[in-house]
Coordinates of C-alpha atoms in Angstrom, one line a residue:
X1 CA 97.7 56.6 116.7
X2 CA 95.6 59.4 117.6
X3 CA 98.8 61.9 117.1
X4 CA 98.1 60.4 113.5
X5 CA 94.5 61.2 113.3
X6 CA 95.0 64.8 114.5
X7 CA 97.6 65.1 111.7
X8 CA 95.2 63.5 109.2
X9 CA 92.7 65.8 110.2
X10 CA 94.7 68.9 110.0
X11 CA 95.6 67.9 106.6
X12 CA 92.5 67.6 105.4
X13 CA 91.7 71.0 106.6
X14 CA 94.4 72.5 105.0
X15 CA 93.7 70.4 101.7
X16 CA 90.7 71.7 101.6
X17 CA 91.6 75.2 101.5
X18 CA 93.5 74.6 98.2
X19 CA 90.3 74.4 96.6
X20 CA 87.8 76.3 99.0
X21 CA 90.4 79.4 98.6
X22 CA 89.8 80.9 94.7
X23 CA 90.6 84.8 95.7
X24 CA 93.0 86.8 94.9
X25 CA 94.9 88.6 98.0
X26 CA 98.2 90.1 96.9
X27 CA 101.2 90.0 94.1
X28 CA 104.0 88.4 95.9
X29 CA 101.8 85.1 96.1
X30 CA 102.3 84.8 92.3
X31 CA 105.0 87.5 91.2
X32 CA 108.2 86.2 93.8
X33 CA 107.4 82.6 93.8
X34 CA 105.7 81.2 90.5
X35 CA 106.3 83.3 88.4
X36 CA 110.2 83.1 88.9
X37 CA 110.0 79.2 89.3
X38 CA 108.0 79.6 86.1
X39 CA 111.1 81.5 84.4
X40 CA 113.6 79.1 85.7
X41 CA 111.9 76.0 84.5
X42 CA 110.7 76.8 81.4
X43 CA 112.6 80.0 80.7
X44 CA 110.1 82.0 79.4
X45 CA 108.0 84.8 82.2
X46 CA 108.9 87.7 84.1
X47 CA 111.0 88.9 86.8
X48 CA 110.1 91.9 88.5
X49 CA 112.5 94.5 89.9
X50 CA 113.3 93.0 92.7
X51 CA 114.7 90.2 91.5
X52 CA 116.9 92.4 89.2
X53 CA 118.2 94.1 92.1
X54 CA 118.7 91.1 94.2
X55 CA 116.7 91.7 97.4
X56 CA 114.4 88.1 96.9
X57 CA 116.3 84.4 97.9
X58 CA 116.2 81.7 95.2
X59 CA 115.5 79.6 97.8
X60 CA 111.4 79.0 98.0
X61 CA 111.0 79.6 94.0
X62 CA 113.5 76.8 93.3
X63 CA 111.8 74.3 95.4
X64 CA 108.5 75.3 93.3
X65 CA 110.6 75.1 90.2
X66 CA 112.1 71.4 91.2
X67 CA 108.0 70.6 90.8
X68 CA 107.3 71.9 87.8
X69 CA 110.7 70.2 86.6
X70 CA 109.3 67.3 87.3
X71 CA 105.8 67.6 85.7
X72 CA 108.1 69.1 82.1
X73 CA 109.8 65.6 82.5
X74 CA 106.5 64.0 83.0
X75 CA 104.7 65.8 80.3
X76 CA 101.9 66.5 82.3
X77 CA 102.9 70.6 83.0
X78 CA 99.1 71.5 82.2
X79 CA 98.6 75.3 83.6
X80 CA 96.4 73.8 85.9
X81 CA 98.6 71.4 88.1
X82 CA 101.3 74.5 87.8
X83 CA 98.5 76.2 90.0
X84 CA 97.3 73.8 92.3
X85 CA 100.8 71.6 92.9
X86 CA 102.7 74.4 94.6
X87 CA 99.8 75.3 97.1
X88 CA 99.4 71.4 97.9
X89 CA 103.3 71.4 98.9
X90 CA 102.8 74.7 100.9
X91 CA 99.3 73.3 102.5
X92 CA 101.1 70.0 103.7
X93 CA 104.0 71.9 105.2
X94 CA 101.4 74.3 106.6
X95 CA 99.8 71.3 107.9
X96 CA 102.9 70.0 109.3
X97 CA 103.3 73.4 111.2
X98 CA 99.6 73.1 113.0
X99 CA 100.2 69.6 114.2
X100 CA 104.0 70.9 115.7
X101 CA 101.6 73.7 117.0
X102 CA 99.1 71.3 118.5
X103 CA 102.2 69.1 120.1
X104 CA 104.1 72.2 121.4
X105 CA 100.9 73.3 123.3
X106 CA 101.0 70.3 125.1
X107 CA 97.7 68.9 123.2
X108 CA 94.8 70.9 124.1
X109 CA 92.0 70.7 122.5
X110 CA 91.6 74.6 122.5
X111 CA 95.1 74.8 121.1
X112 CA 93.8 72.1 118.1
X113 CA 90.6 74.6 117.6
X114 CA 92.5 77.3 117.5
X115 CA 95.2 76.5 115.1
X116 CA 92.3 75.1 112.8
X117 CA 89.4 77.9 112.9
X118 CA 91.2 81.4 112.3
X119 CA 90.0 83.0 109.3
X120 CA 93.6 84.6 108.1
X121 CA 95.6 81.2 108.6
X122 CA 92.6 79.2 106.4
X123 CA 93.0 82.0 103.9
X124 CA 96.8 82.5 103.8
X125 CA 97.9 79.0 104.9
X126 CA 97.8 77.5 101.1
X127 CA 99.3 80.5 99.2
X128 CA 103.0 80.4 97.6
X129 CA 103.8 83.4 100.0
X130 CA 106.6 83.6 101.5
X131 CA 105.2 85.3 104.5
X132 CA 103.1 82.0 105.1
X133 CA 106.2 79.8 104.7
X134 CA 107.8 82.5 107.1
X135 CA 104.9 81.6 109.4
X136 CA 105.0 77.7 109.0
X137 CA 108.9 77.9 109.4
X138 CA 108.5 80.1 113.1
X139 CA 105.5 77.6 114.5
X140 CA 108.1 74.2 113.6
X141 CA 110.5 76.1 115.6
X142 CA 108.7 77.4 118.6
X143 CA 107.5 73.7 118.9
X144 CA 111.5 72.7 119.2
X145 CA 112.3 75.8 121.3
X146 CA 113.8 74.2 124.8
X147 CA 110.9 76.1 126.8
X148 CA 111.8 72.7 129.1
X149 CA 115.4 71.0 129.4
X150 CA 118.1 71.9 126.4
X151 CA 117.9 71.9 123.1
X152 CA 119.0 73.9 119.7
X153 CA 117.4 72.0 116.7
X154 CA 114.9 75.2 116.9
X155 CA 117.5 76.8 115.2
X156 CA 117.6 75.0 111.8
X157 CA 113.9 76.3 110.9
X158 CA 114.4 79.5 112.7
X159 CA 117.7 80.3 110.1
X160 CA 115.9 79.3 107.5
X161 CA 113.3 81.2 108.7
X162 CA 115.5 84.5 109.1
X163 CA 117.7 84.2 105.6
X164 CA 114.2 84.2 103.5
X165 CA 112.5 86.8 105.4
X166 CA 115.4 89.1 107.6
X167 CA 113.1 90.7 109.6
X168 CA 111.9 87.3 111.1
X169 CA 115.1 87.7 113.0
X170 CA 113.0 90.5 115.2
X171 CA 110.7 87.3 116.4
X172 CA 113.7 85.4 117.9
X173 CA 116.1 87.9 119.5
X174 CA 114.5 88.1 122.7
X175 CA 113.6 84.2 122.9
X176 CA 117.1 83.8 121.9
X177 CA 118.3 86.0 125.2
X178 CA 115.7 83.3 127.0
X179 CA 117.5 80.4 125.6
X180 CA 120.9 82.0 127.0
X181 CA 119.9 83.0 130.1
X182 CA 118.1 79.7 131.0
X183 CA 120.4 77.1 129.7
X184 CA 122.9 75.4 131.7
X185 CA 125.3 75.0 129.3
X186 CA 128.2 77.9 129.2
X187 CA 126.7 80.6 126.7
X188 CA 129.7 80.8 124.7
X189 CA 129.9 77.3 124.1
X190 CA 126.4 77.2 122.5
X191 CA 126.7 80.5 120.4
X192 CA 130.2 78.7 119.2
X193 CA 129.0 75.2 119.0
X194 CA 125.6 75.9 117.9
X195 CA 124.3 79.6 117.2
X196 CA 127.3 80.4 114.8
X197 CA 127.5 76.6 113.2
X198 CA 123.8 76.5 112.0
X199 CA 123.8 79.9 111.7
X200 CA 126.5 79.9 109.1
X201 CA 125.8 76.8 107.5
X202 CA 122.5 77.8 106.4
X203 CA 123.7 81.2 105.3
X204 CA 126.4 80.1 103.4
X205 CA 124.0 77.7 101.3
X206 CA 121.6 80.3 100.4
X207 CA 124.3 82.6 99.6
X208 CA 125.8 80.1 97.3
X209 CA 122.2 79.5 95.6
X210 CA 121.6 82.9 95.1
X211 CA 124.8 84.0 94.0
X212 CA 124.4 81.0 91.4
X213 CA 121.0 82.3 90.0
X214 CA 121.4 85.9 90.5
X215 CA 124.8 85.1 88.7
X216 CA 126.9 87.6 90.8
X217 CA 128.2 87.3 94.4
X218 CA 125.5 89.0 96.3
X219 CA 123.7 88.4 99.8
X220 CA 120.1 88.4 99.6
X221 CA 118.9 89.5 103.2
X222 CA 121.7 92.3 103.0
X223 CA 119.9 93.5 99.7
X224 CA 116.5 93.6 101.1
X225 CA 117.3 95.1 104.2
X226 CA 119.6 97.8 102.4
X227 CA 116.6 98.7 99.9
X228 CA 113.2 98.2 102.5
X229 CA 114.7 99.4 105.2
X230 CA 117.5 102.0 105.0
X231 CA 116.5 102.9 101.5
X232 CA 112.6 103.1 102.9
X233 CA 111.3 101.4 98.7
X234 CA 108.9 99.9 100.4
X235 CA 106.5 103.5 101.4
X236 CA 106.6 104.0 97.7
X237 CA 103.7 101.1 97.8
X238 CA 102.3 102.5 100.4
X239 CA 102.3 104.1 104.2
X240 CA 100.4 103.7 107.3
X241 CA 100.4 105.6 111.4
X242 CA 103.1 104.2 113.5
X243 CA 100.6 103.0 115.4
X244 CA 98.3 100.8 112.6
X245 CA 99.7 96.8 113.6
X246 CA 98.3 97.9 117.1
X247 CA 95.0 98.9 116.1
X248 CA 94.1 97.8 113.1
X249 CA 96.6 95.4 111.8
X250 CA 97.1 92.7 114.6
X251 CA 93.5 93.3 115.3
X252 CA 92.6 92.3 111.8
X253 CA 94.6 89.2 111.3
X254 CA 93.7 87.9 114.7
X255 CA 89.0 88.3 113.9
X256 CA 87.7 86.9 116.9
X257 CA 90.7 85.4 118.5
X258 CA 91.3 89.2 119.6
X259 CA 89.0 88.8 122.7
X260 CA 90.6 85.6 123.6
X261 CA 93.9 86.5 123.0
X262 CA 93.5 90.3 125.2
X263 CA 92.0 88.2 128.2
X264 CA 95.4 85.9 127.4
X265 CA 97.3 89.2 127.9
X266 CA 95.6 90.0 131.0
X267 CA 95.9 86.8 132.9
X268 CA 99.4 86.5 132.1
X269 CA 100.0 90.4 133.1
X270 CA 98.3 89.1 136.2
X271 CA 100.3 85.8 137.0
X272 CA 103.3 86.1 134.8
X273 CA 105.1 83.3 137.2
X274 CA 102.2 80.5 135.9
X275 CA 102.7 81.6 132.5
X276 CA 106.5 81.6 131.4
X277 CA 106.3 80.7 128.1
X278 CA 103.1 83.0 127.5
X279 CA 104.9 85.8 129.3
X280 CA 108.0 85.5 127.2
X281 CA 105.7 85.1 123.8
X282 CA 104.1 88.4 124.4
X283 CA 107.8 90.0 125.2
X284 CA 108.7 88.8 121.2
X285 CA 105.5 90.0 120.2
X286 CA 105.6 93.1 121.7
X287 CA 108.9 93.5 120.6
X288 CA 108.5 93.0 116.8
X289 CA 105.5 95.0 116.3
X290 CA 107.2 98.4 118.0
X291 CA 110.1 97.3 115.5
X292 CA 107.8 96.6 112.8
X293 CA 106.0 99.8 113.2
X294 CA 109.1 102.1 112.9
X295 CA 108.9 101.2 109.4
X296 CA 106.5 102.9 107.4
X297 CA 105.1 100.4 104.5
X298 CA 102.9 98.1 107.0
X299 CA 100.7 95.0 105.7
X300 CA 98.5 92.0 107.0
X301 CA 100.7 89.5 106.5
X302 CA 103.9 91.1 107.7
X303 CA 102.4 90.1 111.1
X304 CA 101.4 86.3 109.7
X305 CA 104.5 85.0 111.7
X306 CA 102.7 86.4 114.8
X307 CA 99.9 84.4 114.9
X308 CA 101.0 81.2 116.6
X309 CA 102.7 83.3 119.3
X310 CA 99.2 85.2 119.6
X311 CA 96.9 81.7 119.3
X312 CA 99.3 79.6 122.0
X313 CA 98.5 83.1 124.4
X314 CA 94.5 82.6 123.4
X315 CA 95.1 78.7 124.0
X316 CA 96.5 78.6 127.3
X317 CA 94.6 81.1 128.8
X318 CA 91.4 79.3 127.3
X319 CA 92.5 76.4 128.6
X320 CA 92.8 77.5 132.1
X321 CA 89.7 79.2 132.4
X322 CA 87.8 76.3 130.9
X323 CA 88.5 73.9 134.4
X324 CA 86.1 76.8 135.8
X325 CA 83.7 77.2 133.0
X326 CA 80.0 75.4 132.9
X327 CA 79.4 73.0 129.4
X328 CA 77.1 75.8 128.5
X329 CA 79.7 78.4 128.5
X330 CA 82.4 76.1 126.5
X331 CA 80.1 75.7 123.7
X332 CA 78.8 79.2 123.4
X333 CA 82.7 80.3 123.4
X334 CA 83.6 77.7 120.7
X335 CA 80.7 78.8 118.8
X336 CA 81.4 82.2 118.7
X337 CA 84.6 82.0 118.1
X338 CA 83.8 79.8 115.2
X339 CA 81.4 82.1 113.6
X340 CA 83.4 84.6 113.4
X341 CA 86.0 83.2 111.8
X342 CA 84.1 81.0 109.1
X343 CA 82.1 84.3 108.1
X344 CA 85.5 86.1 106.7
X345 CA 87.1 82.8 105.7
X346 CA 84.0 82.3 103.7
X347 CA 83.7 85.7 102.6
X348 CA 87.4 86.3 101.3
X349 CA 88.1 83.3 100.4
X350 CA 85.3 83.1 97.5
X351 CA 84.0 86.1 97.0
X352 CA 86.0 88.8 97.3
X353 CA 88.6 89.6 94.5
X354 CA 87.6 86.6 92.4
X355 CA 88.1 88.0 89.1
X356 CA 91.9 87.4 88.5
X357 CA 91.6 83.8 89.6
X358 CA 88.1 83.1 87.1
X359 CA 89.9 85.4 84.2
X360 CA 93.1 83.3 84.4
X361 CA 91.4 79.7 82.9
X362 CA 89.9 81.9 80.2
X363 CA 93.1 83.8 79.2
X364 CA 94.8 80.6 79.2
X365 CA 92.4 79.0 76.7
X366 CA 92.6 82.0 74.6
X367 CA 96.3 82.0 74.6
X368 CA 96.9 78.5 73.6
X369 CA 93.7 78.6 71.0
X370 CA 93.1 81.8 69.2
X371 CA 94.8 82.7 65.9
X372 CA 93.7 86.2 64.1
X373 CA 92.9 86.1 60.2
X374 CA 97.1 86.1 59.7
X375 CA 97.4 83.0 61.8
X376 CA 99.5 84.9 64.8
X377 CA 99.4 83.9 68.4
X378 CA 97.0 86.4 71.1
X379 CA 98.8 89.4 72.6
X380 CA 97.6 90.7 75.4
X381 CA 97.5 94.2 76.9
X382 CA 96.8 94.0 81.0
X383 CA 95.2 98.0 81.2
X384 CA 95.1 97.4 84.9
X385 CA 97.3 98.2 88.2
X386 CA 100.2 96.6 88.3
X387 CA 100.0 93.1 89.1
X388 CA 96.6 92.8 89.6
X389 CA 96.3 89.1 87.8
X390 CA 99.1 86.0 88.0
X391 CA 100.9 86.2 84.5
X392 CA 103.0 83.0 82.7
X393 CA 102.7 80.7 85.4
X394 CA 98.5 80.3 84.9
X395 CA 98.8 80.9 81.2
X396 CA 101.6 78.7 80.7
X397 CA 102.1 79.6 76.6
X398 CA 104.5 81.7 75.4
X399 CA 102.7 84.3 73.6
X400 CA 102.9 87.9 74.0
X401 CA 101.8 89.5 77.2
X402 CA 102.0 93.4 78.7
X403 CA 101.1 94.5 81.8
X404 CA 101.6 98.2 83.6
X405 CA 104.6 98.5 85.8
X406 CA 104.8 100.1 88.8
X407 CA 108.6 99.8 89.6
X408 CA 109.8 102.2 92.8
X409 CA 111.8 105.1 91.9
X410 CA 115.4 103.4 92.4
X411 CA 117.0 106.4 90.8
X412 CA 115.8 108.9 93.2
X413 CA 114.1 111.2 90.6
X414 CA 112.8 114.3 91.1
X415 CA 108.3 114.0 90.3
X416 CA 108.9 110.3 89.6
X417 CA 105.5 108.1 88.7
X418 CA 105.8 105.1 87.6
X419 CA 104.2 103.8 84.1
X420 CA 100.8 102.7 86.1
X421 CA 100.5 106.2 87.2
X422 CA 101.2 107.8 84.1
X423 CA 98.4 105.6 82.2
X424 CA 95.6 106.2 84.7
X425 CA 95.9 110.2 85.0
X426 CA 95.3 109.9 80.9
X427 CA 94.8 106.7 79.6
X428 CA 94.1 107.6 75.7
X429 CA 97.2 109.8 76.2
X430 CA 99.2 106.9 76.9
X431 CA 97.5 104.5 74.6
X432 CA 98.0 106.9 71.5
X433 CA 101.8 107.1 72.7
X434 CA 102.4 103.1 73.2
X435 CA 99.7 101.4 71.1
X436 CA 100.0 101.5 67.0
X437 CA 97.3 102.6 64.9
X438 CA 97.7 101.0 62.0
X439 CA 98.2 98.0 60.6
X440 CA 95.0 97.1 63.2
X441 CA 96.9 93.3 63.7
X442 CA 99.9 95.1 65.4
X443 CA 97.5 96.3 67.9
X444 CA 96.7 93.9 70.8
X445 CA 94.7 90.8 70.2
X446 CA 93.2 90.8 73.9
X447 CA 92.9 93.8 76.3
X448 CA 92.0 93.1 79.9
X449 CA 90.8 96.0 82.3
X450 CA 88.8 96.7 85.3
X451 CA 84.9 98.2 84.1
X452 CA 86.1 101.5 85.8
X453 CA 88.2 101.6 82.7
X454 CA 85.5 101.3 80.4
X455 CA 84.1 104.6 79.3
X456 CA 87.7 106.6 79.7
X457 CA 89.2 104.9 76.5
X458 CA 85.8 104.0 74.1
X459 CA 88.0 105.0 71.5
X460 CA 90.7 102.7 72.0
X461 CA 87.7 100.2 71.8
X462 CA 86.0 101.2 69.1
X463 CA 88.2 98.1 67.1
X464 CA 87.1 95.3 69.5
X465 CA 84.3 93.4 71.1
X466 CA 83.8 92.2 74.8
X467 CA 84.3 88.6 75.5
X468 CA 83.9 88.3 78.8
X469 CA 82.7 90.2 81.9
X470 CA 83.8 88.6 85.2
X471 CA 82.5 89.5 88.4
X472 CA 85.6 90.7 91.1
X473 CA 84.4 92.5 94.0
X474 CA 82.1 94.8 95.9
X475 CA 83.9 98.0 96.1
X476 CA 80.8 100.7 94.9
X477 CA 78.6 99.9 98.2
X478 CA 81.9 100.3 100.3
X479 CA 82.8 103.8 99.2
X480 CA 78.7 105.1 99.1
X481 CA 78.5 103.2 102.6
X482 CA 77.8 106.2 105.3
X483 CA 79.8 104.4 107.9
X484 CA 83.2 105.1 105.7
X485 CA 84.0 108.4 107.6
X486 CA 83.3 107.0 111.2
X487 CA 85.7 104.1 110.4
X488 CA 88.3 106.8 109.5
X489 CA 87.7 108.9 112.5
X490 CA 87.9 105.6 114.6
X491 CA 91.1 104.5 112.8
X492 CA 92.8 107.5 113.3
X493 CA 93.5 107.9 109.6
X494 CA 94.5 111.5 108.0
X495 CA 93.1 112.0 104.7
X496 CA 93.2 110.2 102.4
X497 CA 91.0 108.3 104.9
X498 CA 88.9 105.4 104.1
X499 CA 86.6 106.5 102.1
X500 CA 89.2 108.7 99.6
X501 CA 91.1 105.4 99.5
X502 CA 88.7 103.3 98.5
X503 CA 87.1 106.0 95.8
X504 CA 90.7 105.8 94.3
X505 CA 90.8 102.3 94.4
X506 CA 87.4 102.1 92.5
X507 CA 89.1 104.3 89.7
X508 CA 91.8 102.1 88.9
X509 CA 89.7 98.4 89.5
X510 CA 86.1 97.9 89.6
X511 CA 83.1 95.3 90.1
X512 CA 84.0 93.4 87.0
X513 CA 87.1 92.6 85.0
X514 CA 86.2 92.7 81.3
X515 CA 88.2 90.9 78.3
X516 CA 87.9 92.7 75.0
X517 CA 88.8 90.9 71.7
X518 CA 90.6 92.6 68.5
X519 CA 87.8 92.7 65.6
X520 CA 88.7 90.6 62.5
X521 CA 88.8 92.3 59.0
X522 CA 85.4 92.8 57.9
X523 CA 84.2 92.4 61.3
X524 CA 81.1 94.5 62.4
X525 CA 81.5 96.2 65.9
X526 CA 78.1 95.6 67.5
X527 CA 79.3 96.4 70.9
X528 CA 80.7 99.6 71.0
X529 CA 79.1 101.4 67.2
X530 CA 75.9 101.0 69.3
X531 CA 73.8 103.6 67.4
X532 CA 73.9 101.2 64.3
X533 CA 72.3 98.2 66.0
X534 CA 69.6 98.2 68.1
X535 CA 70.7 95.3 70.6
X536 CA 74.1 95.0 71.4
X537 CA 75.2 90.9 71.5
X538 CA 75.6 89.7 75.0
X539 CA 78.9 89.0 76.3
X540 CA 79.8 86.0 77.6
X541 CA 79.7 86.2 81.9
X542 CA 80.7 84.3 84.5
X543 CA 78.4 86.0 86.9
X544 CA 76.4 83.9 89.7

């Protein structure tokens, strides 16, 4: 019963976050899971370029896709249980993977605190990513892996595991060397009987789903491989040192739990033959983060799968050295590790990059209610970076929606930039090229952009009024804040360092996302013909 009341607690946790979570973080929690479950359901979205090319499974957006089925059959596919049904699936299995966590640990009350508190996990650990199903799918496994007697039913979620995310397969190819060396059945009989089996089994399914949907024989983990790793697409988003999951990246994702887990590393550096399953975690973590590093697009949450491996380190070693620790010294450990993970959680998880997440509700409502003097449905123009907001699957109306793309020179061309490039080095350029002039109802209905955006194309706006003014995110005090070039220096980071980065990401986003509406005929402009009235109208705001 109290295995019961862990899980129930854990649940809770992770239920929470659903709701306590209203940030945005990055495109692939939207763009390569709801979005496509979105087109597959109710045929009407978007598929990016990767789903054209092939490199993305079928597999996680058509379990999201059998839900929203089921709510279309239901009638009750309201834009808002679109959002919040997927991240209650993904919270419950992300559940199910802490309380496999907290048995696999041998219940210790560290390892249940640990797998509870850190900030990244509470702020990841509901969102359609497939990095955080990745994640989920590695903890079930470890806690099956046959660190004691014999075993092999780690390999069902660890194939799973490898087929939706191919470099997964770094994590497990040394404890898979463990596995064979240790057993005490003959090696060949259980790569036969049991490696190549499930191995195939579960290959040969998600080959035959994807080759279904994709409509053409293809292998998925072949595809992305072949395009993010010998094809490098994935620097044309960005590049980082060699050395950045080892000093900033790891670091990052871990908070707090980096103290923890480098006296972890240190005891079991010390007495590797009292910590076996420690010593052989750090071997897979080592090994995938010199692996990952050789490729030059790095991210956070490429190193979400980590964390358990990093938190059962921190929880054993926390565990031992708390038969020697005073009551005083247990709590003042708890608490700070506490702290300082509830101060980010807090921080990212509702206040920074809020805007797409409170512009969504408001699109939506425009989108199913506003009708111009000639009765026609909104269309709306996204001026922003690529992919900065969810699209069809928050809106959930079929009305006419642009955004900027940003797809990766495929073709190899020579001074390629892509069509969010070309907009933001002359954005009236652009919008005299793309956007009609006249009749004014075949220009946009809506326009959404970032404030930064404001001033550059008044004459664009010179037919329409702001509606709304949404607060997003901090980024003016980072780039004026003096410490910007000590961080660089600290980091390591050529220019563009920190500061330069962040100056460029203030041009293209901004404090506030703003939502202008098209004038009606006969309409007077009181918000941008300023010098003929002498107070503008407020806007409506969603500030706090």
């Amino acid at each position: 019963m109290r295995l019961l009341y862990v899980f129930a607690l854990i649940l809770a946790v992770r239920i929470a976050s659903v709701f306590v979570v209203q940030t945005y973080y990055v495109p692939d929690e939207y763009w390569q899971s709801l979005e496509v479950a979105h087109k597959l359901t109710f045929g009407y979205g978007y598929l990016t370029w990767e789903w054209v090319k092939g490199i993305r499974s079928y597999v996680y957006p058509l379990i999201i896709a059998g839900i929203y089925k089921l709510l279309a059959l239901l009638q009750l596919d309201s834009a808002q249980l679109l959002v919040v049904l997927p991240r209650l699936l993904q919270a419950t299995l992300t559940a199910y993977s802490d309380y496999r966590f907290y048995v696999w640990t041998g219940k210790r009350k560290w390892a249940l605190f640990l797998i509870l508190v850190p900030w990244f996990w509470f702020y990841t650990g509901s969102r359609t990513l497939s990095n955080t199903l990745e994640a989920s799918l590695t903890t079930i496994a470890l806690s099956y892996f046959p660190w004691i007697g014999e075993g092999s039913a780690y390999l069902w979620p660890a194939a799973i595991c490898c087929f939706l995310r191919p470099t997964a397969a770094v994590i497990w190819v040394p404890l898979v060397i463990y596995h064979l060396r240790k057993t005490r059945q003959p090696p060949l009989e259980l790569i036969l009987k049991h490696f190549v089996l499930i191995g195939a089994f579960v290959a040969g399914v998600g080959i035959a789903i994807d080759t279904y949907w994709h409509g053409q024989l293809i292998v998925t983990p072949w595809e992305f491989l072949k395009y993010n790793i010998l094809h490098n697409i994935g620097s044309f988003y960005g590049s980082h040192p060699w050395y950045w999951y080892f000093t900033v990246g790891l670091p990052t994702v871990l908070g707090i739990n980096t103290l923890p887990f480098i006296y972890g590393i240190m005891e079991t550096v010390r007495k590797g033959d009292r910590h076996p399953v420690s010593k052989q975690l750090l071997i897979s973590i080592l090994v995938t983060l010199v692996v990952l590093s050789t490729v030059e697009h790095k991210e956070f949450r490429f190193v979400t799968s980590l964390l358990p491996l990093c938190l059962y380190v921190c929880a054993e070693s926390l565990s031992r050295w708390s038969y020697r620790a005073s009551r005083t010294q247990l709590w003042a450990a708890a608490l700070i590790i506490l702290l300082g993970n509830v101060v980010p959680a807090w921080y990212l998880s509702t206040v920074h990059q809020k805007g797409p997440i409170e512009l969504m509700p408001k699109l939506q409502e425009i989108a199913k209610d506003y009708r111009d003097e000639r009765e026609q449905r909104a269309n709306i123009l996204f001026l922003m970076p690529c992919h900065s907001t969810p699209y069809y699957s928050h809106i959930h109306e079929n009305v006419t929606m642009r955004f900027l793309t940003c797809n990766p020179n495929l073709e190899q061309r020579e001074n390629f930039k892509d069509e969010a490039d070309r907009f933001f080095e002359a954005p009236m350029h652009w919008l005299r090229s793309h956007i009609p002039v006249h009749p004014i109802t075949a220009q946009p209905s809506h326009v959404v952009l970032f404030d930064s955006l404001e001033k550059k194309i008044t004459d664009f706006l010179i037919n329409y009024k702001l509606l709304y003014s949404i607060e997003h995110a901090e980024v003016k005090k980072w780039v004026e804040s003096p410490l910007l070039q000590d961080l660089s220096a600290a980091l390591g980071t050529q220019l563009p360092n920190v500061a330069s980065l962040l100056q460029h990401v203030q041009s293209r986003t901004g404090k506030s996302i703003l939502v202008y509406q098209r004038l009606n005929k006969g309409e007077e402009n009181a918000f941008n013909r300023q010098e003929d009235a002498e107070l503008p109208a407020e806007p409506q705001s969603t500030k706090t």
